């Protein structure tokens, strides 16, 4: 079970320090994998603050080259070097606002793997694809085009674009159907079983129901991960889910 927090372009040094004070008072479970993705500039800061806790730190993106003349970019090697264990690749906000295409995303994932980072590859359809009944087909193409050739520690996060930050989430059937579809596609391509996280408007209210859905192996949380209290409530719901389902 995975609980991941994507802080996006939020939280400064002062608020990160406050956040981590709550983490230090909390009792973590060894059954849950958890990772926080802070803004790039605070990776080192956060990593040092939570070094003794069972929480990993990750980058929100990495470049597709390992070094070179790419002003303003961050290499997977640097992420690894600064204490990251994970990296997000192909988040829809990067695809849409930074025009990252599938080819590039595949290269980013491959570069990250070469730097020994664990990759969370994000996929997700637009509302029109969902409404036109093309969501499964759309995601299949994204995975076919973006999945790196060789991987060991790779997760997929299914984040429907229309669900991010909107409070709208797909039905339990739609999530289960998509997660099982993703697992089948990845298995067909790579002969590997993959864990699939759900992301999009996950919060303290809906977490319990989301975790009950078949084939949901964890969550990637945006807005609701910005307050330590909510993040820890989501984490606790995951622990409780495991306790009741075992
Ligand atoms: P929200 O949880 O704010 O909808 O964001 C989801 C997301 O994009 C996580 O990567």
mmCIF file with all atom_site columns, C-alpha atoms in Angstrom, residues 21-221:
data_model
loop_
_atom_site.group_PDB
_atom_site.id
_atom_site.type_symbol
_atom_site.label_atom_id
_atom_site.label_alt_id
_atom_site.label_comp_id
_atom_site.label_asym_id
_atom_site.label_entity_id
_atom_site.label_seq_id
_atom_site.pdbx_PDB_ins_code
_atom_site.Cartn_x
_atom_site.Cartn_y
_atom_site.Cartn_z
_atom_site.occupancy
_atom_site.B_iso_or_equiv
_atom_site.pdbx_formal_charge
_atom_site.auth_seq_id
_atom_site.auth_comp_id
_atom_site.auth_asym_id
_atom_site.auth_atom_id
_atom_site.pdbx_PDB_model_num
ATOM 1   C CA . UNK A 1 21  ? 6.812   18.690 13.428  1.00 0.00 ? 21  UNK A CA 1
ATOM 2   C CA . UNK A 1 22  ? 3.485   16.810 13.151  1.00 0.00 ? 22  UNK A CA 1
ATOM 3   C CA . UNK A 1 23  ? 5.210   13.920 11.381  1.00 0.00 ? 23  UNK A CA 1
ATOM 4   C CA . UNK A 1 24  ? 7.640   13.523 14.253  1.00 0.00 ? 24  UNK A CA 1
ATOM 5   C CA . UNK A 1 25  ? 4.754   13.092 16.710  1.00 0.00 ? 25  UNK A CA 1
ATOM 6   C CA . UNK A 1 26  ? 3.112   10.391 14.602  1.00 0.00 ? 26  UNK A CA 1
ATOM 7   C CA . UNK A 1 27  ? 3.531   6.625  14.791  1.00 0.00 ? 27  UNK A CA 1
ATOM 8   C CA . UNK A 1 28  ? 4.144   5.257  11.284  1.00 0.00 ? 28  UNK A CA 1
ATOM 9   C CA . UNK A 1 29  ? 3.352   1.733  10.136  1.00 0.00 ? 29  UNK A CA 1
ATOM 10  C CA . UNK A 1 30  ? 5.853   -0.469 8.356   1.00 0.00 ? 30  UNK A CA 1
ATOM 11  C CA . UNK A 1 31  ? 3.058   -1.754 6.099   1.00 0.00 ? 31  UNK A CA 1
ATOM 12  C CA . UNK A 1 32  ? 2.763   1.500  4.178   1.00 0.00 ? 32  UNK A CA 1
ATOM 13  C CA . UNK A 1 33  ? 5.143   2.960  1.643   1.00 0.00 ? 33  UNK A CA 1
ATOM 14  C CA . UNK A 1 34  ? 5.042   6.690  1.749   1.00 0.00 ? 34  UNK A CA 1
ATOM 15  C CA . UNK A 1 35  ? 6.759   9.416  -0.195  1.00 0.00 ? 35  UNK A CA 1
ATOM 16  C CA . UNK A 1 36  ? 6.481   13.203 -0.247  1.00 0.00 ? 36  UNK A CA 1
ATOM 17  C CA . UNK A 1 37  ? 7.193   15.120 -3.450  1.00 0.00 ? 37  UNK A CA 1
ATOM 18  C CA . UNK A 1 38  ? 8.102   18.666 -2.347  1.00 0.00 ? 38  UNK A CA 1
ATOM 19  C CA . UNK A 1 39  ? 9.128   21.537 -4.631  1.00 0.00 ? 39  UNK A CA 1
ATOM 20  C CA . UNK A 1 40  ? 12.597  20.822 -6.056  1.00 0.00 ? 40  UNK A CA 1
ATOM 21  C CA . UNK A 1 41  ? 14.264  23.564 -4.021  1.00 0.00 ? 41  UNK A CA 1
ATOM 22  C CA . UNK A 1 42  ? 13.178  21.979 -0.736  1.00 0.00 ? 42  UNK A CA 1
ATOM 23  C CA . UNK A 1 43  ? 14.062  18.344 -1.420  1.00 0.00 ? 43  UNK A CA 1
ATOM 24  C CA . UNK A 1 44  ? 17.278  18.514 0.568   1.00 0.00 ? 44  UNK A CA 1
ATOM 25  C CA . UNK A 1 45  ? 15.656  20.520 3.366   1.00 0.00 ? 45  UNK A CA 1
ATOM 26  C CA . UNK A 1 46  ? 12.750  18.089 3.742   1.00 0.00 ? 46  UNK A CA 1
ATOM 27  C CA . UNK A 1 47  ? 15.034  15.076 3.420   1.00 0.00 ? 47  UNK A CA 1
ATOM 28  C CA . UNK A 1 48  ? 17.176  16.299 6.314   1.00 0.00 ? 48  UNK A CA 1
ATOM 29  C CA . UNK A 1 49  ? 14.131  17.039 8.469   1.00 0.00 ? 49  UNK A CA 1
ATOM 30  C CA . UNK A 1 50  ? 12.618  13.561 8.070   1.00 0.00 ? 50  UNK A CA 1
ATOM 31  C CA . UNK A 1 51  ? 15.739  11.476 7.652   1.00 0.00 ? 51  UNK A CA 1
ATOM 32  C CA . UNK A 1 52  ? 14.908  9.316  10.667  1.00 0.00 ? 52  UNK A CA 1
ATOM 33  C CA . UNK A 1 53  ? 11.269  8.690  9.634   1.00 0.00 ? 53  UNK A CA 1
ATOM 34  C CA . UNK A 1 54  ? 10.015  5.944  7.292   1.00 0.00 ? 54  UNK A CA 1
ATOM 35  C CA . UNK A 1 55  ? 9.066   8.479  4.624   1.00 0.00 ? 55  UNK A CA 1
ATOM 36  C CA . UNK A 1 56  ? 10.817  8.772  1.281   1.00 0.00 ? 56  UNK A CA 1
ATOM 37  C CA . UNK A 1 57  ? 11.341  11.964 -0.635  1.00 0.00 ? 57  UNK A CA 1
ATOM 38  C CA . UNK A 1 58  ? 10.837  12.301 -4.372  1.00 0.00 ? 58  UNK A CA 1
ATOM 39  C CA . UNK A 1 59  ? 11.206  14.740 -7.258  1.00 0.00 ? 59  UNK A CA 1
ATOM 40  C CA . UNK A 1 60  ? 8.164   16.018 -9.141  1.00 0.00 ? 60  UNK A CA 1
ATOM 41  C CA . UNK A 1 61  ? 9.934   15.602 -12.476 1.00 0.00 ? 61  UNK A CA 1
ATOM 42  C CA . UNK A 1 62  ? 13.365  15.014 -14.018 1.00 0.00 ? 62  UNK A CA 1
ATOM 43  C CA . UNK A 1 63  ? 14.983  15.775 -17.333 1.00 0.00 ? 63  UNK A CA 1
ATOM 44  C CA . UNK A 1 64  ? 15.388  13.140 -20.032 1.00 0.00 ? 64  UNK A CA 1
ATOM 45  C CA . UNK A 1 65  ? 19.147  13.722 -20.257 1.00 0.00 ? 65  UNK A CA 1
ATOM 46  C CA . UNK A 1 66  ? 21.454  12.991 -17.361 1.00 0.00 ? 66  UNK A CA 1
ATOM 47  C CA . UNK A 1 67  ? 23.426  16.250 -17.735 1.00 0.00 ? 67  UNK A CA 1
ATOM 48  C CA . UNK A 1 68  ? 24.168  19.042 -20.193 1.00 0.00 ? 68  UNK A CA 1
ATOM 49  C CA . UNK A 1 69  ? 23.209  22.508 -21.367 1.00 0.00 ? 69  UNK A CA 1
ATOM 50  C CA . UNK A 1 70  ? 19.601  22.520 -20.166 1.00 0.00 ? 70  UNK A CA 1
ATOM 51  C CA . UNK A 1 71  ? 19.161  25.737 -18.213 1.00 0.00 ? 71  UNK A CA 1
ATOM 52  C CA . UNK A 1 72  ? 16.621  25.475 -15.423 1.00 0.00 ? 72  UNK A CA 1
ATOM 53  C CA . UNK A 1 73  ? 16.262  21.694 -15.641 1.00 0.00 ? 73  UNK A CA 1
ATOM 54  C CA . UNK A 1 74  ? 16.956  19.030 -13.015 1.00 0.00 ? 74  UNK A CA 1
ATOM 55  C CA . UNK A 1 75  ? 18.661  15.730 -13.708 1.00 0.00 ? 75  UNK A CA 1
ATOM 56  C CA . UNK A 1 76  ? 17.636  12.365 -12.267 1.00 0.00 ? 76  UNK A CA 1
ATOM 57  C CA . UNK A 1 77  ? 21.223  11.981 -10.998 1.00 0.00 ? 77  UNK A CA 1
ATOM 58  C CA . UNK A 1 78  ? 20.869  15.180 -8.967  1.00 0.00 ? 78  UNK A CA 1
ATOM 59  C CA . UNK A 1 79  ? 17.605  13.956 -7.461  1.00 0.00 ? 79  UNK A CA 1
ATOM 60  C CA . UNK A 1 80  ? 19.245  10.713 -6.436  1.00 0.00 ? 80  UNK A CA 1
ATOM 61  C CA . UNK A 1 81  ? 22.275  12.571 -5.125  1.00 0.00 ? 81  UNK A CA 1
ATOM 62  C CA . UNK A 1 82  ? 20.150  14.845 -2.970  1.00 0.00 ? 82  UNK A CA 1
ATOM 63  C CA . UNK A 1 83  ? 18.298  11.995 -1.261  1.00 0.00 ? 83  UNK A CA 1
ATOM 64  C CA . UNK A 1 84  ? 15.351  11.199 -3.513  1.00 0.00 ? 84  UNK A CA 1
ATOM 65  C CA . UNK A 1 85  ? 14.160  7.653  -3.800  1.00 0.00 ? 85  UNK A CA 1
ATOM 66  C CA . UNK A 1 86  ? 11.285  8.342  -6.224  1.00 0.00 ? 86  UNK A CA 1
ATOM 67  C CA . UNK A 1 87  ? 10.380  10.615 -9.096  1.00 0.00 ? 87  UNK A CA 1
ATOM 68  C CA . UNK A 1 88  ? 7.056   11.489 -10.704 1.00 0.00 ? 88  UNK A CA 1
ATOM 69  C CA . UNK A 1 89  ? 7.101   11.377 -14.475 1.00 0.00 ? 89  UNK A CA 1
ATOM 70  C CA . UNK A 1 90  ? 4.409   12.438 -16.929 1.00 0.00 ? 90  UNK A CA 1
ATOM 71  C CA . UNK A 1 91  ? 2.136   14.302 -14.539 1.00 0.00 ? 91  UNK A CA 1
ATOM 72  C CA . UNK A 1 92  ? -0.722  15.820 -16.559 1.00 0.00 ? 92  UNK A CA 1
ATOM 73  C CA . UNK A 1 93  ? 0.211   19.322 -15.370 1.00 0.00 ? 93  UNK A CA 1
ATOM 74  C CA . UNK A 1 94  ? 3.623   18.824 -17.028 1.00 0.00 ? 94  UNK A CA 1
ATOM 75  C CA . UNK A 1 95  ? 2.090   17.274 -20.128 1.00 0.00 ? 95  UNK A CA 1
ATOM 76  C CA . UNK A 1 96  ? -0.369  20.160 -20.540 1.00 0.00 ? 96  UNK A CA 1
ATOM 77  C CA . UNK A 1 97  ? 1.514   23.220 -19.289 1.00 0.00 ? 97  UNK A CA 1
ATOM 78  C CA . UNK A 1 98  ? 5.030   22.190 -20.321 1.00 0.00 ? 98  UNK A CA 1
ATOM 79  C CA . UNK A 1 99  ? 4.056   20.342 -23.493 1.00 0.00 ? 99  UNK A CA 1
ATOM 80  C CA . UNK A 1 100 ? 5.776   17.110 -22.473 1.00 0.00 ? 100 UNK A CA 1
ATOM 81  C CA . UNK A 1 101 ? 4.922   14.393 -24.969 1.00 0.00 ? 101 UNK A CA 1
ATOM 82  C CA . UNK A 1 102 ? 4.899   10.597 -24.605 1.00 0.00 ? 102 UNK A CA 1
ATOM 83  C CA . UNK A 1 103 ? 8.335   10.111 -26.237 1.00 0.00 ? 103 UNK A CA 1
ATOM 84  C CA . UNK A 1 104 ? 9.941   12.562 -23.858 1.00 0.00 ? 104 UNK A CA 1
ATOM 85  C CA . UNK A 1 105 ? 8.163   11.067 -20.875 1.00 0.00 ? 105 UNK A CA 1
ATOM 86  C CA . UNK A 1 106 ? 9.427   7.617  -21.773 1.00 0.00 ? 106 UNK A CA 1
ATOM 87  C CA . UNK A 1 107 ? 12.976  9.038  -21.928 1.00 0.00 ? 107 UNK A CA 1
ATOM 88  C CA . UNK A 1 108 ? 12.509  10.768 -18.571 1.00 0.00 ? 108 UNK A CA 1
ATOM 89  C CA . UNK A 1 109 ? 11.360  7.489  -17.000 1.00 0.00 ? 109 UNK A CA 1
ATOM 90  C CA . UNK A 1 110 ? 14.291  5.617  -18.554 1.00 0.00 ? 110 UNK A CA 1
ATOM 91  C CA . UNK A 1 111 ? 16.822  8.205  -17.370 1.00 0.00 ? 111 UNK A CA 1
ATOM 92  C CA . UNK A 1 112 ? 15.353  8.053  -13.867 1.00 0.00 ? 112 UNK A CA 1
ATOM 93  C CA . UNK A 1 113 ? 15.619  4.267  -13.824 1.00 0.00 ? 113 UNK A CA 1
ATOM 94  C CA . UNK A 1 114 ? 19.223  4.492  -14.992 1.00 0.00 ? 114 UNK A CA 1
ATOM 95  C CA . UNK A 1 115 ? 19.856  6.749  -11.981 1.00 0.00 ? 115 UNK A CA 1
ATOM 96  C CA . UNK A 1 116 ? 18.308  4.122  -9.670  1.00 0.00 ? 116 UNK A CA 1
ATOM 97  C CA . UNK A 1 117 ? 15.218  6.147  -8.905  1.00 0.00 ? 117 UNK A CA 1
ATOM 98  C CA . UNK A 1 118 ? 11.840  4.481  -8.484  1.00 0.00 ? 118 UNK A CA 1
ATOM 99  C CA . UNK A 1 119 ? 9.404   5.922  -10.996 1.00 0.00 ? 119 UNK A CA 1
ATOM 100 C CA . UNK A 1 120 ? 5.754   6.823  -10.640 1.00 0.00 ? 120 UNK A CA 1
ATOM 101 C CA . UNK A 1 121 ? 4.523   7.204  -14.201 1.00 0.00 ? 121 UNK A CA 1
ATOM 102 C CA . UNK A 1 122 ? 1.337   9.279  -14.329 1.00 0.00 ? 122 UNK A CA 1
ATOM 103 C CA . UNK A 1 123 ? -1.386  8.709  -16.894 1.00 0.00 ? 123 UNK A CA 1
ATOM 104 C CA . UNK A 1 124 ? -4.880  10.134 -17.221 1.00 0.00 ? 124 UNK A CA 1
ATOM 105 C CA . UNK A 1 125 ? -7.557  10.978 -19.752 1.00 0.00 ? 125 UNK A CA 1
ATOM 106 C CA . UNK A 1 126 ? -9.414  14.222 -20.451 1.00 0.00 ? 126 UNK A CA 1
ATOM 107 C CA . UNK A 1 127 ? -13.105 14.538 -19.686 1.00 0.00 ? 127 UNK A CA 1
ATOM 108 C CA . UNK A 1 128 ? -13.982 14.363 -23.391 1.00 0.00 ? 128 UNK A CA 1
ATOM 109 C CA . UNK A 1 129 ? -12.175 11.012 -23.733 1.00 0.00 ? 129 UNK A CA 1
ATOM 110 C CA . UNK A 1 130 ? -14.156 9.688  -20.778 1.00 0.00 ? 130 UNK A CA 1
ATOM 111 C CA . UNK A 1 131 ? -17.456 11.052 -22.099 1.00 0.00 ? 131 UNK A CA 1
ATOM 112 C CA . UNK A 1 132 ? -16.848 9.640  -25.569 1.00 0.00 ? 132 UNK A CA 1
ATOM 113 C CA . UNK A 1 133 ? -16.089 6.186  -24.146 1.00 0.00 ? 133 UNK A CA 1
ATOM 114 C CA . UNK A 1 134 ? -12.426 6.414  -25.185 1.00 0.00 ? 134 UNK A CA 1
ATOM 115 C CA . UNK A 1 135 ? -10.756 6.478  -21.759 1.00 0.00 ? 135 UNK A CA 1
ATOM 116 C CA . UNK A 1 136 ? -9.457  2.886  -21.840 1.00 0.00 ? 136 UNK A CA 1
ATOM 117 C CA . UNK A 1 137 ? -8.086  3.313  -25.352 1.00 0.00 ? 137 UNK A CA 1
ATOM 118 C CA . UNK A 1 138 ? -6.441  6.631  -24.468 1.00 0.00 ? 138 UNK A CA 1
ATOM 119 C CA . UNK A 1 139 ? -4.674  5.205  -21.417 1.00 0.00 ? 139 UNK A CA 1
ATOM 120 C CA . UNK A 1 140 ? -3.546  2.159  -23.384 1.00 0.00 ? 140 UNK A CA 1
ATOM 121 C CA . UNK A 1 141 ? -1.801  4.432  -25.882 1.00 0.00 ? 141 UNK A CA 1
ATOM 122 C CA . UNK A 1 142 ? -0.188  6.496  -23.123 1.00 0.00 ? 142 UNK A CA 1
ATOM 123 C CA . UNK A 1 143 ? 1.223   3.348  -21.532 1.00 0.00 ? 143 UNK A CA 1
ATOM 124 C CA . UNK A 1 144 ? 2.326   1.809  -24.819 1.00 0.00 ? 144 UNK A CA 1
ATOM 125 C CA . UNK A 1 145 ? 4.161   5.022  -25.662 1.00 0.00 ? 145 UNK A CA 1
ATOM 126 C CA . UNK A 1 146 ? 5.570   5.924  -22.224 1.00 0.00 ? 146 UNK A CA 1
ATOM 127 C CA . UNK A 1 147 ? 6.498   2.655  -20.531 1.00 0.00 ? 147 UNK A CA 1
ATOM 128 C CA . UNK A 1 148 ? 10.296  2.370  -20.329 1.00 0.00 ? 148 UNK A CA 1
ATOM 129 C CA . UNK A 1 149 ? 11.898  -0.751 -21.794 1.00 0.00 ? 149 UNK A CA 1
ATOM 130 C CA . UNK A 1 150 ? 13.544  -2.046 -18.668 1.00 0.00 ? 150 UNK A CA 1
ATOM 131 C CA . UNK A 1 151 ? 12.200  -1.379 -15.244 1.00 0.00 ? 151 UNK A CA 1
ATOM 132 C CA . UNK A 1 152 ? 12.128  -2.848 -11.792 1.00 0.00 ? 152 UNK A CA 1
ATOM 133 C CA . UNK A 1 153 ? 10.596  -0.293 -9.446  1.00 0.00 ? 153 UNK A CA 1
ATOM 134 C CA . UNK A 1 154 ? 7.883   1.345  -11.464 1.00 0.00 ? 154 UNK A CA 1
ATOM 135 C CA . UNK A 1 155 ? 4.401   2.334  -10.408 1.00 0.00 ? 155 UNK A CA 1
ATOM 136 C CA . UNK A 1 156 ? 1.617   3.828  -12.473 1.00 0.00 ? 156 UNK A CA 1
ATOM 137 C CA . UNK A 1 157 ? -0.600  6.570  -11.083 1.00 0.00 ? 157 UNK A CA 1
ATOM 138 C CA . UNK A 1 158 ? -3.980  6.794  -12.778 1.00 0.00 ? 158 UNK A CA 1
ATOM 139 C CA . UNK A 1 159 ? -4.988  10.442 -12.491 1.00 0.00 ? 159 UNK A CA 1
ATOM 140 C CA . UNK A 1 160 ? -7.949  11.416 -14.694 1.00 0.00 ? 160 UNK A CA 1
ATOM 141 C CA . UNK A 1 161 ? -7.275  15.030 -15.681 1.00 0.00 ? 161 UNK A CA 1
ATOM 142 C CA . UNK A 1 162 ? -10.879 16.011 -15.000 1.00 0.00 ? 162 UNK A CA 1
ATOM 143 C CA . UNK A 1 163 ? -10.569 14.763 -11.452 1.00 0.00 ? 163 UNK A CA 1
ATOM 144 C CA . UNK A 1 164 ? -7.446  16.697 -10.433 1.00 0.00 ? 164 UNK A CA 1
ATOM 145 C CA . UNK A 1 165 ? -8.315  19.524 -8.055  1.00 0.00 ? 165 UNK A CA 1
ATOM 146 C CA . UNK A 1 166 ? -12.007 19.430 -9.005  1.00 0.00 ? 166 UNK A CA 1
ATOM 147 C CA . UNK A 1 167 ? -13.585 17.350 -6.251  1.00 0.00 ? 167 UNK A CA 1
ATOM 148 C CA . UNK A 1 168 ? -14.952 14.997 -8.938  1.00 0.00 ? 168 UNK A CA 1
ATOM 149 C CA . UNK A 1 169 ? -13.871 11.371 -8.921  1.00 0.00 ? 169 UNK A CA 1
ATOM 150 C CA . UNK A 1 170 ? -14.683 8.485  -11.249 1.00 0.00 ? 170 UNK A CA 1
ATOM 151 C CA . UNK A 1 171 ? -17.103 5.829  -10.023 1.00 0.00 ? 171 UNK A CA 1
ATOM 152 C CA . UNK A 1 172 ? -15.711 2.836  -8.162  1.00 0.00 ? 172 UNK A CA 1
ATOM 153 C CA . UNK A 1 173 ? -16.456 0.753  -11.253 1.00 0.00 ? 173 UNK A CA 1
ATOM 154 C CA . UNK A 1 174 ? -14.532 3.139  -13.533 1.00 0.00 ? 174 UNK A CA 1
ATOM 155 C CA . UNK A 1 175 ? -11.493 3.139  -11.228 1.00 0.00 ? 175 UNK A CA 1
ATOM 156 C CA . UNK A 1 176 ? -11.494 -0.640 -10.846 1.00 0.00 ? 176 UNK A CA 1
ATOM 157 C CA . UNK A 1 177 ? -11.931 -1.121 -14.591 1.00 0.00 ? 177 UNK A CA 1
ATOM 158 C CA . UNK A 1 178 ? -9.101  1.273  -15.434 1.00 0.00 ? 178 UNK A CA 1
ATOM 159 C CA . UNK A 1 179 ? -6.659  -0.111 -12.845 1.00 0.00 ? 179 UNK A CA 1
ATOM 160 C CA . UNK A 1 180 ? -7.244  -3.651 -14.025 1.00 0.00 ? 180 UNK A CA 1
ATOM 161 C CA . UNK A 1 181 ? -6.835  -2.486 -17.654 1.00 0.00 ? 181 UNK A CA 1
ATOM 162 C CA . UNK A 1 182 ? -3.503  -0.803 -16.763 1.00 0.00 ? 182 UNK A CA 1
ATOM 163 C CA . UNK A 1 183 ? -2.200  -3.909 -14.987 1.00 0.00 ? 183 UNK A CA 1
ATOM 164 C CA . UNK A 1 184 ? -3.114  -6.079 -17.979 1.00 0.00 ? 184 UNK A CA 1
ATOM 165 C CA . UNK A 1 185 ? -1.445  -3.744 -20.488 1.00 0.00 ? 185 UNK A CA 1
ATOM 166 C CA . UNK A 1 186 ? 1.770   -3.534 -18.474 1.00 0.00 ? 186 UNK A CA 1
ATOM 167 C CA . UNK A 1 187 ? 1.818   -7.291 -18.001 1.00 0.00 ? 187 UNK A CA 1
ATOM 168 C CA . UNK A 1 188 ? 1.296   -7.864 -21.723 1.00 0.00 ? 188 UNK A CA 1
ATOM 169 C CA . UNK A 1 189 ? 4.176   -5.532 -22.616 1.00 0.00 ? 189 UNK A CA 1
ATOM 170 C CA . UNK A 1 190 ? 6.664   -6.408 -19.885 1.00 0.00 ? 190 UNK A CA 1
ATOM 171 C CA . UNK A 1 191 ? 5.527   -9.627 -18.246 1.00 0.00 ? 191 UNK A CA 1
ATOM 172 C CA . UNK A 1 192 ? 5.618   -7.736 -14.960 1.00 0.00 ? 192 UNK A CA 1
ATOM 173 C CA . UNK A 1 193 ? 2.964   -7.145 -12.358 1.00 0.00 ? 193 UNK A CA 1
ATOM 174 C CA . UNK A 1 194 ? 2.638   -3.488 -11.502 1.00 0.00 ? 194 UNK A CA 1
ATOM 175 C CA . UNK A 1 195 ? 1.082   -1.524 -8.632  1.00 0.00 ? 195 UNK A CA 1
ATOM 176 C CA . UNK A 1 196 ? -1.380  1.178  -9.641  1.00 0.00 ? 196 UNK A CA 1
ATOM 177 C CA . UNK A 1 197 ? -2.147  4.247  -7.535  1.00 0.00 ? 197 UNK A CA 1
ATOM 178 C CA . UNK A 1 198 ? -5.229  6.396  -7.896  1.00 0.00 ? 198 UNK A CA 1
ATOM 179 C CA . UNK A 1 199 ? -4.895  10.190 -7.920  1.00 0.00 ? 199 UNK A CA 1
ATOM 180 C CA . UNK A 1 200 ? -7.452  12.976 -8.330  1.00 0.00 ? 200 UNK A CA 1
ATOM 181 C CA . UNK A 1 201 ? -9.370  14.732 -5.537  1.00 0.00 ? 201 UNK A CA 1
ATOM 182 C CA . UNK A 1 202 ? -8.445  12.129 -2.913  1.00 0.00 ? 202 UNK A CA 1
ATOM 183 C CA . UNK A 1 203 ? -9.316  13.528 0.509   1.00 0.00 ? 203 UNK A CA 1
ATOM 184 C CA . UNK A 1 204 ? -10.028 12.563 4.113   1.00 0.00 ? 204 UNK A CA 1
ATOM 185 C CA . UNK A 1 205 ? -13.705 11.978 3.255   1.00 0.00 ? 205 UNK A CA 1
ATOM 186 C CA . UNK A 1 206 ? -13.379 9.664  0.259   1.00 0.00 ? 206 UNK A CA 1
ATOM 187 C CA . UNK A 1 207 ? -10.151 7.798  1.067   1.00 0.00 ? 207 UNK A CA 1
ATOM 188 C CA . UNK A 1 208 ? -11.871 4.901  2.824   1.00 0.00 ? 208 UNK A CA 1
ATOM 189 C CA . UNK A 1 209 ? -14.096 4.134  -0.177  1.00 0.00 ? 209 UNK A CA 1
ATOM 190 C CA . UNK A 1 210 ? -11.277 4.580  -2.704  1.00 0.00 ? 210 UNK A CA 1
ATOM 191 C CA . UNK A 1 211 ? -9.044  2.089  -0.897  1.00 0.00 ? 211 UNK A CA 1
ATOM 192 C CA . UNK A 1 212 ? -11.818 -0.501 -0.926  1.00 0.00 ? 212 UNK A CA 1
ATOM 193 C CA . UNK A 1 213 ? -11.811 -0.542 -4.734  1.00 0.00 ? 213 UNK A CA 1
ATOM 194 C CA . UNK A 1 214 ? -10.248 -3.660 -6.253  1.00 0.00 ? 214 UNK A CA 1
ATOM 195 C CA . UNK A 1 215 ? -6.835  -3.080 -7.819  1.00 0.00 ? 215 UNK A CA 1
ATOM 196 C CA . UNK A 1 216 ? -6.183  0.214  -6.031  1.00 0.00 ? 216 UNK A CA 1
ATOM 197 C CA . UNK A 1 217 ? -2.698  -0.239 -4.554  1.00 0.00 ? 217 UNK A CA 1
ATOM 198 C CA . UNK A 1 218 ? -2.425  3.238  -3.091  1.00 0.00 ? 218 UNK A CA 1
ATOM 199 C CA . UNK A 1 219 ? -3.081  6.917  -3.688  1.00 0.00 ? 219 UNK A CA 1
ATOM 200 C CA . UNK A 1 220 ? -1.273  9.972  -5.016  1.00 0.00 ? 220 UNK A CA 1
ATOM 201 C CA . UNK A 1 221 ? -2.670  12.957 -3.154  1.00 0.00 ? 221 UNK A CA 1
#
